[in-house]
């Protein structure tokens, strides 16, 4: 140890930081090994927490692995007062006089993100409750319950302060601070009054508990600058230098000063005897439940379980860690805290160059969650699991020497990630100053817009946002230890791969675990600087690419809400590609609508032009039967009416549909070929995927024509089968239209037409909209039948 220390001093003199870090590692390794050997490898839970602080266990240290963290980055660990025997928490009911007696309960809120927030209203309510309970006994029988406080043990210096205990307040900060101010107000009211010297001393000892031959200490301490006024209120030696409202810095100090002045005013209205009686009642009859969990994680669960702190999210706890626990100096603490608050202000437009623009707390939370998932290569749970993961992310960055402390981590990691995510979610892709050509700029914007729409509207693609954020940070060159700045050309290639992966996930809907794994594989390829071709081959095999094109055209996207969202994203991407190729401009609307040209619920017009029910049902929900609109669609209108709207749309593919005279199987077939060609151009799906779909369409049209010629000869004269004998003109039935409209009542307006022994065609007039439709009715089991008699 001595020789290592000497080497450390010599390295410091020569400014050799690598040798310094190595020597520090060796010194810590020796200490940990000594601890392990001296205890015969029986290490207490306290020691294990110290070992975990250095990122390893004693046995791992003996093996030579070590990860150094700064001294202030200590993992949350129980203090000496933690209940033994494996008890997770202890709750004790204690009178205020006991809590405020001696040094057994010394409070701090240094790691609590929330400040003192009570206003005059809450202070008056507490005072009135205590007064009523003390002087109007008929209102309250027995003791007065002031509620539960949740506190976590912290390190306590017995040599400096004697026997006692220090606790971090997780719940109860507002009440404890206000009670301290109230006791101070009573103390000062008795000061100078005859015969009240002992009472003044008693009340003062509650706020400044004395201990012979030990350092002084106050009952409660807030964070540095927030403690300015409260320190003067509690300590009588500082009351003579009281801060005025004009001198109080920060809203917390001004609020404490204002509330203390209010309490002094309320106490001054009481007689001496009433004050004595109220003080005795407070100390003897007012009780609090003191809950002492052994860790902050348990405390957080308790507070949330009580319905308190519901506005306190995991990101707020992480904010406290970054700003306070992992900060070097008090100036750094509050500078980081203030800049985090500025960043958390939402509702403003964000510029990539403006470091002071707010993005909103939700964006910061999402950015931290995405970045921690990417760094840890792991799914992040919620609540306490999320807090642990976020801290592990921070500690990992510190241990890898990517950052030195919390402030640098905020400036170079959290803030750039939050701003980049805000720009992406807002659709602000205007980085034209850094891009070489207008075509490349518009192509990248189109790719990002496609990914943005999917990740925001299709739940199974949400994880893709993690990879997008990584690429955005790399192309902007923000942060450290993230490798060289990504070129624009390479950025475009990575986005093209990511588009394919997002499309594949949206269509195949793999499990969450598989989706994450696929995203992590892309991140690994990015970090390892793999070639683009290698990345394509490793993420999507050739067979998957071919199937992806067929799947896109053959899937019933219009049958579900999420499917329609996928169709909207795909159609917008194809339309913008056409616009880029034509060098045409586009003001993209904020809201996208998808219309099924051949509607689900066919009117008489569509029954005439698409009389085959089976053929209609087969293609209604396909991508080739959809077009993009900027306004809400009118689904059942005739095609001639729809064309009038399509021709005025900003989307070129929608305009193209308006060039058809009729929307019939032939027009549908032409659209299959057109969309298939564009899909091949945009995503590089080399082999044709439209042949199968087009061949099926032609076969079905041919079969339908032949069937139609057979039935035409005398179908109405043929005998109706027994199962359909009650379905006659004038009969009322219910018909199951689809999952959205479900059972619809209707009247049979024509005698049925026989198609086969198991199927008839019936003309119905539906009661809800008076529209007439020709529907197919089949002979089926009761559970599967789509019709029933009324």
mmCIF file of N, CA, C and O in Angstrom, residues 184-246:
data_model
loop_
_atom_site.group_PDB
_atom_site.id
_atom_site.type_symbol
_atom_site.label_atom_id
_atom_site.label_comp_id
_atom_site.label_asym_id
_atom_site.label_seq_id
_atom_site.Cartn_x
_atom_site.Cartn_y
_atom_site.Cartn_z
ATOM 1 N N UNK A 184 -40.611 27.035 16.844
ATOM 2 C CA UNK A 184 -39.793 28.246 16.922
ATOM 3 C C UNK A 184 -40.647 29.474 17.239
ATOM 4 O O UNK A 184 -40.246 30.346 18.023
ATOM 5 N N UNK A 185 -41.828 29.558 16.633
ATOM 6 C CA UNK A 185 -42.715 30.698 16.901
ATOM 7 C C UNK A 185 -43.134 30.720 18.368
ATOM 8 O O UNK A 185 -43.155 31.793 19.006
ATOM 9 N N UNK A 186 -43.459 29.555 18.955
ATOM 10 C CA UNK A 186 -43.777 29.497 20.388
ATOM 11 C C UNK A 186 -42.561 29.851 21.242
ATOM 12 O O UNK A 186 -42.680 30.554 22.246
ATOM 13 N N UNK A 187 -41.398 29.341 20.865
ATOM 14 C CA UNK A 187 -40.170 29.642 21.633
ATOM 15 C C UNK A 187 -39.928 31.137 21.708
ATOM 16 O O UNK A 187 -39.667 31.693 22.791
ATOM 17 N N UNK A 188 -40.024 31.810 20.562
ATOM 18 C CA UNK A 188 -39.764 33.241 20.544
ATOM 19 C C UNK A 188 -40.865 34.020 21.259
ATOM 20 O O UNK A 188 -40.613 35.097 21.797
ATOM 21 N N UNK A 189 -42.083 33.472 21.311
ATOM 22 C CA UNK A 189 -43.169 34.176 22.006
ATOM 23 C C UNK A 189 -42.953 34.172 23.521
ATOM 24 O O UNK A 189 -43.396 35.097 24.223
ATOM 25 N N UNK A 190 -42.263 33.105 24.015
ATOM 26 C CA UNK A 190 -41.997 33.018 25.459
ATOM 27 C C UNK A 190 -40.711 33.737 25.858
ATOM 28 O O UNK A 190 -40.496 33.999 27.053
ATOM 29 N N UNK A 191 -39.861 34.043 24.909
ATOM 30 C CA UNK A 191 -38.568 34.639 25.226
ATOM 31 C C UNK A 191 -38.770 36.012 25.874
ATOM 32 O O UNK A 191 -39.479 36.869 25.336
ATOM 33 N N UNK A 192 -38.148 36.207 27.055
ATOM 34 C CA UNK A 192 -38.250 37.478 27.780
ATOM 35 C C UNK A 192 -39.415 37.541 28.737
ATOM 36 O O UNK A 192 -39.505 38.488 29.533
ATOM 37 N N UNK A 193 -40.322 36.577 28.678
ATOM 38 C CA UNK A 193 -41.454 36.571 29.617
ATOM 39 C C UNK A 193 -41.018 35.974 30.952
ATOM 40 O O UNK A 193 -40.229 35.023 31.013
ATOM 41 N N UNK A 194 -41.574 36.485 31.993
ATOM 42 C CA UNK A 194 -41.193 36.086 33.355
ATOM 43 C C UNK A 194 -41.553 34.608 33.576
ATOM 44 O O UNK A 194 -42.665 34.162 33.287
ATOM 45 N N UNK A 195 -40.581 33.863 34.100
ATOM 46 C CA UNK A 195 -40.806 32.470 34.470
ATOM 47 C C UNK A 195 -40.830 31.496 33.304
ATOM 48 O O UNK A 195 -41.169 30.318 33.500
ATOM 49 N N UNK A 196 -40.479 31.946 32.120
ATOM 50 C CA UNK A 196 -40.582 31.065 30.945
ATOM 51 C C UNK A 196 -39.225 30.691 30.372
ATOM 52 O O UNK A 196 -39.144 30.128 29.288
ATOM 53 N N UNK A 197 -38.146 30.965 31.129
ATOM 54 C CA UNK A 197 -36.808 30.683 30.626
ATOM 55 C C UNK A 197 -36.627 29.185 30.351
ATOM 56 O O UNK A 197 -36.056 28.791 29.335
ATOM 57 N N UNK A 198 -37.106 28.326 31.273
ATOM 58 C CA UNK A 198 -36.961 26.880 31.086
ATOM 59 C C UNK A 198 -37.763 26.385 29.873
ATOM 60 O O UNK A 198 -37.332 25.470 29.157
ATOM 61 N N UNK A 199 -38.941 26.985 29.655
ATOM 62 C CA UNK A 199 -39.747 26.602 28.494
ATOM 63 C C UNK A 199 -39.039 26.966 27.196
ATOM 64 O O UNK A 199 -39.041 26.190 26.231
ATOM 65 N N UNK A 200 -38.425 28.169 27.184
ATOM 66 C CA UNK A 200 -37.663 28.586 26.003
ATOM 67 C C UNK A 200 -36.523 27.607 25.741
ATOM 68 O O UNK A 200 -36.280 27.182 24.604
ATOM 69 N N UNK A 201 -35.834 27.214 26.809
ATOM 70 C CA UNK A 201 -34.719 26.287 26.651
ATOM 71 C C UNK A 201 -35.200 24.907 26.180
ATOM 72 O O UNK A 201 -34.562 24.248 25.368
ATOM 73 N N UNK A 202 -36.362 24.475 26.723
ATOM 74 C CA UNK A 202 -36.922 23.187 26.322
ATOM 75 C C UNK A 202 -37.260 23.190 24.836
ATOM 76 O O UNK A 202 -36.925 22.240 24.106
ATOM 77 N N UNK A 203 -37.940 24.246 24.379
ATOM 78 C CA UNK A 203 -38.321 24.313 22.971
ATOM 79 C C UNK A 203 -37.095 24.445 22.067
ATOM 80 O O UNK A 203 -37.049 23.879 20.972
ATOM 81 N N UNK A 204 -36.080 25.190 22.564
ATOM 82 C CA UNK A 204 -34.874 25.347 21.772
ATOM 83 C C UNK A 204 -34.123 24.024 21.627
ATOM 84 O O UNK A 204 -33.571 23.718 20.570
ATOM 85 N N UNK A 205 -34.140 23.210 22.686
ATOM 86 C CA UNK A 205 -33.452 21.919 22.620
ATOM 87 C C UNK A 205 -34.143 20.957 21.649
ATOM 88 O O UNK A 205 -33.526 20.016 21.160
ATOM 89 N N UNK A 206 -35.430 21.188 21.408
ATOM 90 C CA UNK A 206 -36.119 20.365 20.415
ATOM 91 C C UNK A 206 -35.670 20.700 19.000
ATOM 92 O O UNK A 206 -35.620 19.819 18.131
ATOM 93 N N UNK A 207 -35.342 21.956 18.772
ATOM 94 C CA UNK A 207 -34.906 22.380 17.437
ATOM 95 C C UNK A 207 -33.397 22.260 17.271
ATOM 96 O O UNK A 207 -32.911 22.023 16.167
ATOM 97 N N UNK A 208 -32.665 22.422 18.350
ATOM 98 C CA UNK A 208 -31.207 22.323 18.330
ATOM 99 C C UNK A 208 -30.778 21.401 19.468
ATOM 100 O O UNK A 208 -30.281 21.850 20.506
ATOM 101 N N UNK A 209 -30.995 20.084 19.336
ATOM 102 C CA UNK A 209 -30.757 19.152 20.444
ATOM 103 C C UNK A 209 -29.299 19.188 20.917
ATOM 104 O O UNK A 209 -28.392 18.929 20.115
ATOM 105 N N UNK A 210 -29.078 19.509 22.188
ATOM 106 C CA UNK A 210 -27.702 19.630 22.682
ATOM 107 C C UNK A 210 -27.103 18.269 23.028
ATOM 108 O O UNK A 210 -27.814 17.306 23.284
ATOM 109 N N UNK A 211 -25.789 18.199 23.030
ATOM 110 C CA UNK A 211 -25.067 17.009 23.456
ATOM 111 C C UNK A 211 -23.693 17.471 23.945
ATOM 112 O O UNK A 211 -22.954 18.100 23.202
ATOM 113 N N UNK A 212 -23.389 17.124 25.190
ATOM 114 C CA UNK A 212 -22.141 17.566 25.802
ATOM 115 C C UNK A 212 -20.941 17.061 25.006
ATOM 116 O O UNK A 212 -20.874 15.904 24.623
ATOM 117 N N UNK A 213 -19.992 17.976 24.750
ATOM 118 C CA UNK A 213 -18.722 17.671 24.091
ATOM 119 C C UNK A 213 -18.903 17.204 22.643
ATOM 120 O O UNK A 213 -18.035 16.544 22.082
ATOM 121 N N UNK A 214 -20.063 17.496 22.053
ATOM 122 C CA UNK A 214 -20.309 17.120 20.664
ATOM 123 C C UNK A 214 -20.665 18.349 19.836
ATOM 124 O O UNK A 214 -21.056 19.386 20.371
ATOM 125 N N UNK A 215 -20.539 18.208 18.539
ATOM 126 C CA UNK A 215 -20.830 19.323 17.643
ATOM 127 C C UNK A 215 -22.332 19.627 17.629
ATOM 128 O O UNK A 215 -23.157 18.714 17.784
ATOM 129 N N UNK A 216 -22.696 20.908 17.447
ATOM 130 C CA UNK A 216 -24.127 21.261 17.384
ATOM 131 C C UNK A 216 -24.758 20.732 16.098
ATOM 132 O O UNK A 216 -24.078 20.517 15.092
ATOM 133 N N UNK A 217 -26.067 20.557 16.138
ATOM 134 C CA UNK A 217 -26.798 20.067 14.974
ATOM 135 C C UNK A 217 -28.236 20.551 15.052
ATOM 136 O O UNK A 217 -28.774 20.739 16.160
ATOM 137 N N UNK A 218 -28.851 20.795 13.926
ATOM 138 C CA UNK A 218 -30.251 21.250 13.894
ATOM 139 C C UNK A 218 -31.180 20.076 13.641
ATOM 140 O O UNK A 218 -30.777 19.058 13.071
ATOM 141 N N UNK A 219 -32.446 20.240 14.019
ATOM 142 C CA UNK A 219 -33.410 19.151 13.891
ATOM 143 C C UNK A 219 -33.626 18.744 12.440
ATOM 144 O O UNK A 219 -33.762 17.569 12.111
ATOM 145 N N UNK A 220 -33.649 19.718 11.536
ATOM 146 C CA UNK A 220 -33.904 19.414 10.123
ATOM 147 C C UNK A 220 -33.075 20.333 9.255
ATOM 148 O O UNK A 220 -32.835 21.500 9.611
ATOM 149 N N UNK A 221 -32.606 19.794 8.152
ATOM 150 C CA UNK A 221 -31.826 20.551 7.177
ATOM 151 C C UNK A 221 -32.430 20.334 5.798
ATOM 152 O O UNK A 221 -32.681 19.197 5.391
ATOM 153 N N UNK A 222 -32.669 21.429 5.085
ATOM 154 C CA UNK A 222 -33.070 21.341 3.679
ATOM 155 C C UNK A 222 -31.816 21.418 2.817
ATOM 156 O O UNK A 222 -30.708 21.570 3.333
ATOM 157 N N UNK A 223 -32.000 21.328 1.509
ATOM 158 C CA UNK A 223 -30.855 21.458 0.616
ATOM 159 C C UNK A 223 -30.238 22.834 0.749
ATOM 160 O O UNK A 223 -30.922 23.813 1.047
ATOM 161 N N UNK A 224 -28.936 22.912 0.474
ATOM 162 C CA UNK A 224 -28.138 24.115 0.657
ATOM 163 C C UNK A 224 -28.853 25.442 0.595
ATOM 164 O O UNK A 224 -29.130 26.072 1.610
ATOM 165 N N UNK A 225 -29.212 25.913 -0.585
ATOM 166 C CA UNK A 225 -29.769 27.261 -0.712
ATOM 167 C C UNK A 225 -31.189 27.350 -0.172
ATOM 168 O O UNK A 225 -31.633 28.425 0.224
ATOM 169 N N UNK A 226 -31.913 26.223 -0.152
ATOM 170 C CA UNK A 226 -33.272 26.237 0.379
ATOM 171 C C UNK A 226 -33.292 26.308 1.909
ATOM 172 O O UNK A 226 -34.347 26.501 2.506
ATOM 173 N N UNK A 227 -32.114 26.135 2.533
ATOM 174 C CA UNK A 227 -32.035 26.100 3.997
ATOM 175 C C UNK A 227 -31.718 27.458 4.601
ATOM 176 O O UNK A 227 -31.615 27.588 5.823
ATOM 177 N N UNK A 228 -31.580 28.485 3.778
ATOM 178 C CA UNK A 228 -31.138 29.797 4.237
ATOM 179 C C UNK A 228 -32.032 30.367 5.336
ATOM 180 O O UNK A 228 -31.561 30.718 6.425
ATOM 181 N N UNK A 229 -33.314 30.448 5.095
ATOM 182 C CA UNK A 229 -34.237 31.059 6.053
ATOM 183 C C UNK A 229 -34.552 30.097 7.190
ATOM 184 O O UNK A 229 -34.602 30.497 8.369
ATOM 185 N N UNK A 230 -34.755 28.817 6.888
ATOM 186 C CA UNK A 230 -35.103 27.853 7.938
ATOM 187 C C UNK A 230 -33.995 27.738 8.976
ATOM 188 O O UNK A 230 -34.270 27.598 10.180
ATOM 189 N N UNK A 231 -32.747 27.811 8.532
ATOM 190 C CA UNK A 231 -31.628 27.759 9.483
ATOM 191 C C UNK A 231 -31.699 28.926 10.465
ATOM 192 O O UNK A 231 -31.484 28.765 11.675
ATOM 193 N N UNK A 232 -32.036 30.096 9.978
ATOM 194 C CA UNK A 232 -32.146 31.265 10.853
ATOM 195 C C UNK A 232 -33.336 31.153 11.796
ATOM 196 O O UNK A 232 -33.289 31.605 12.939
ATOM 197 N N UNK A 233 -34.419 30.527 11.342
ATOM 198 C CA UNK A 233 -35.606 30.360 12.184
ATOM 199 C C UNK A 233 -35.324 29.374 13.318
ATOM 200 O O UNK A 233 -35.735 29.603 14.469
ATOM 201 N N UNK A 234 -34.600 28.302 13.000
ATOM 202 C CA UNK A 234 -34.352 27.256 14.004
ATOM 203 C C UNK A 234 -33.277 27.679 14.990
ATOM 204 O O UNK A 234 -33.415 27.446 16.203
ATOM 205 N N UNK A 235 -32.209 28.289 14.514
ATOM 206 C CA UNK A 235 -31.065 28.632 15.364
ATOM 207 C C UNK A 235 -31.260 30.015 15.988
ATOM 208 O O UNK A 235 -31.281 31.012 15.272
ATOM 209 N N UNK A 236 -31.382 30.099 17.321
ATOM 210 C CA UNK A 236 -31.619 31.409 17.951
ATOM 211 C C UNK A 236 -30.451 32.359 17.775
ATOM 212 O O UNK A 236 -30.626 33.581 17.799
ATOM 213 N N UNK A 237 -29.240 31.843 17.590
ATOM 214 C CA UNK A 237 -28.078 32.713 17.420
ATOM 215 C C UNK A 237 -28.128 33.466 16.095
ATOM 216 O O UNK A 237 -27.435 34.462 15.918
ATOM 217 N N UNK A 238 -28.934 32.970 15.145
ATOM 218 C CA UNK A 238 -29.021 33.613 13.836
ATOM 219 C C UNK A 238 -30.294 34.419 13.658
ATOM 220 O O UNK A 238 -30.476 35.064 12.628
ATOM 221 N N UNK A 239 -31.202 34.342 14.648
ATOM 222 C CA UNK A 239 -32.472 35.061 14.500
ATOM 223 C C UNK A 239 -32.278 36.572 14.462
ATOM 224 O O UNK A 239 -33.045 37.292 13.854
ATOM 225 N N UNK A 240 -31.222 37.045 15.099
ATOM 226 C CA UNK A 240 -30.965 38.485 15.083
ATOM 227 C C UNK A 240 -30.581 38.991 13.716
ATOM 228 O O UNK A 240 -30.712 40.175 13.424
ATOM 229 N N UNK A 241 -30.103 38.081 12.868
ATOM 230 C CA UNK A 241 -29.727 38.454 11.500
ATOM 231 C C UNK A 241 -30.739 37.917 10.495
ATOM 232 O O UNK A 241 -30.378 37.437 9.431
ATOM 233 N N UNK A 242 -32.007 37.957 10.855
ATOM 234 C CA UNK A 242 -33.043 37.349 10.027
ATOM 235 C C UNK A 242 -33.064 37.954 8.632
ATOM 236 O O UNK A 242 -32.877 39.156 8.448
ATOM 237 N N UNK A 243 -33.308 37.102 7.663
ATOM 238 C CA UNK A 243 -33.406 37.523 6.269
ATOM 239 C C UNK A 243 -34.763 38.170 6.014
ATOM 240 O O UNK A 243 -35.790 37.680 6.479
ATOM 241 N N UNK A 244 -34.779 39.256 5.284
ATOM 242 C CA UNK A 244 -36.049 39.885 4.912
ATOM 243 C C UNK A 244 -36.570 39.235 3.645
ATOM 244 O O UNK A 244 -35.872 38.459 2.987
ATOM 245 N N UNK A 245 -37.809 39.539 3.314
ATOM 246 C CA UNK A 245 -38.412 38.971 2.109
ATOM 247 C C UNK A 245 -37.617 39.356 0.870
ATOM 248 O O UNK A 245 -37.483 38.579 -0.066
ATOM 249 N N UNK A 246 -37.089 40.594 0.882
ATOM 250 C CA UNK A 246 -36.336 41.047 -0.286
ATOM 251 C C UNK A 246 -35.002 40.327 -0.396
ATOM 252 O O UNK A 246 -34.475 40.122 -1.489
#
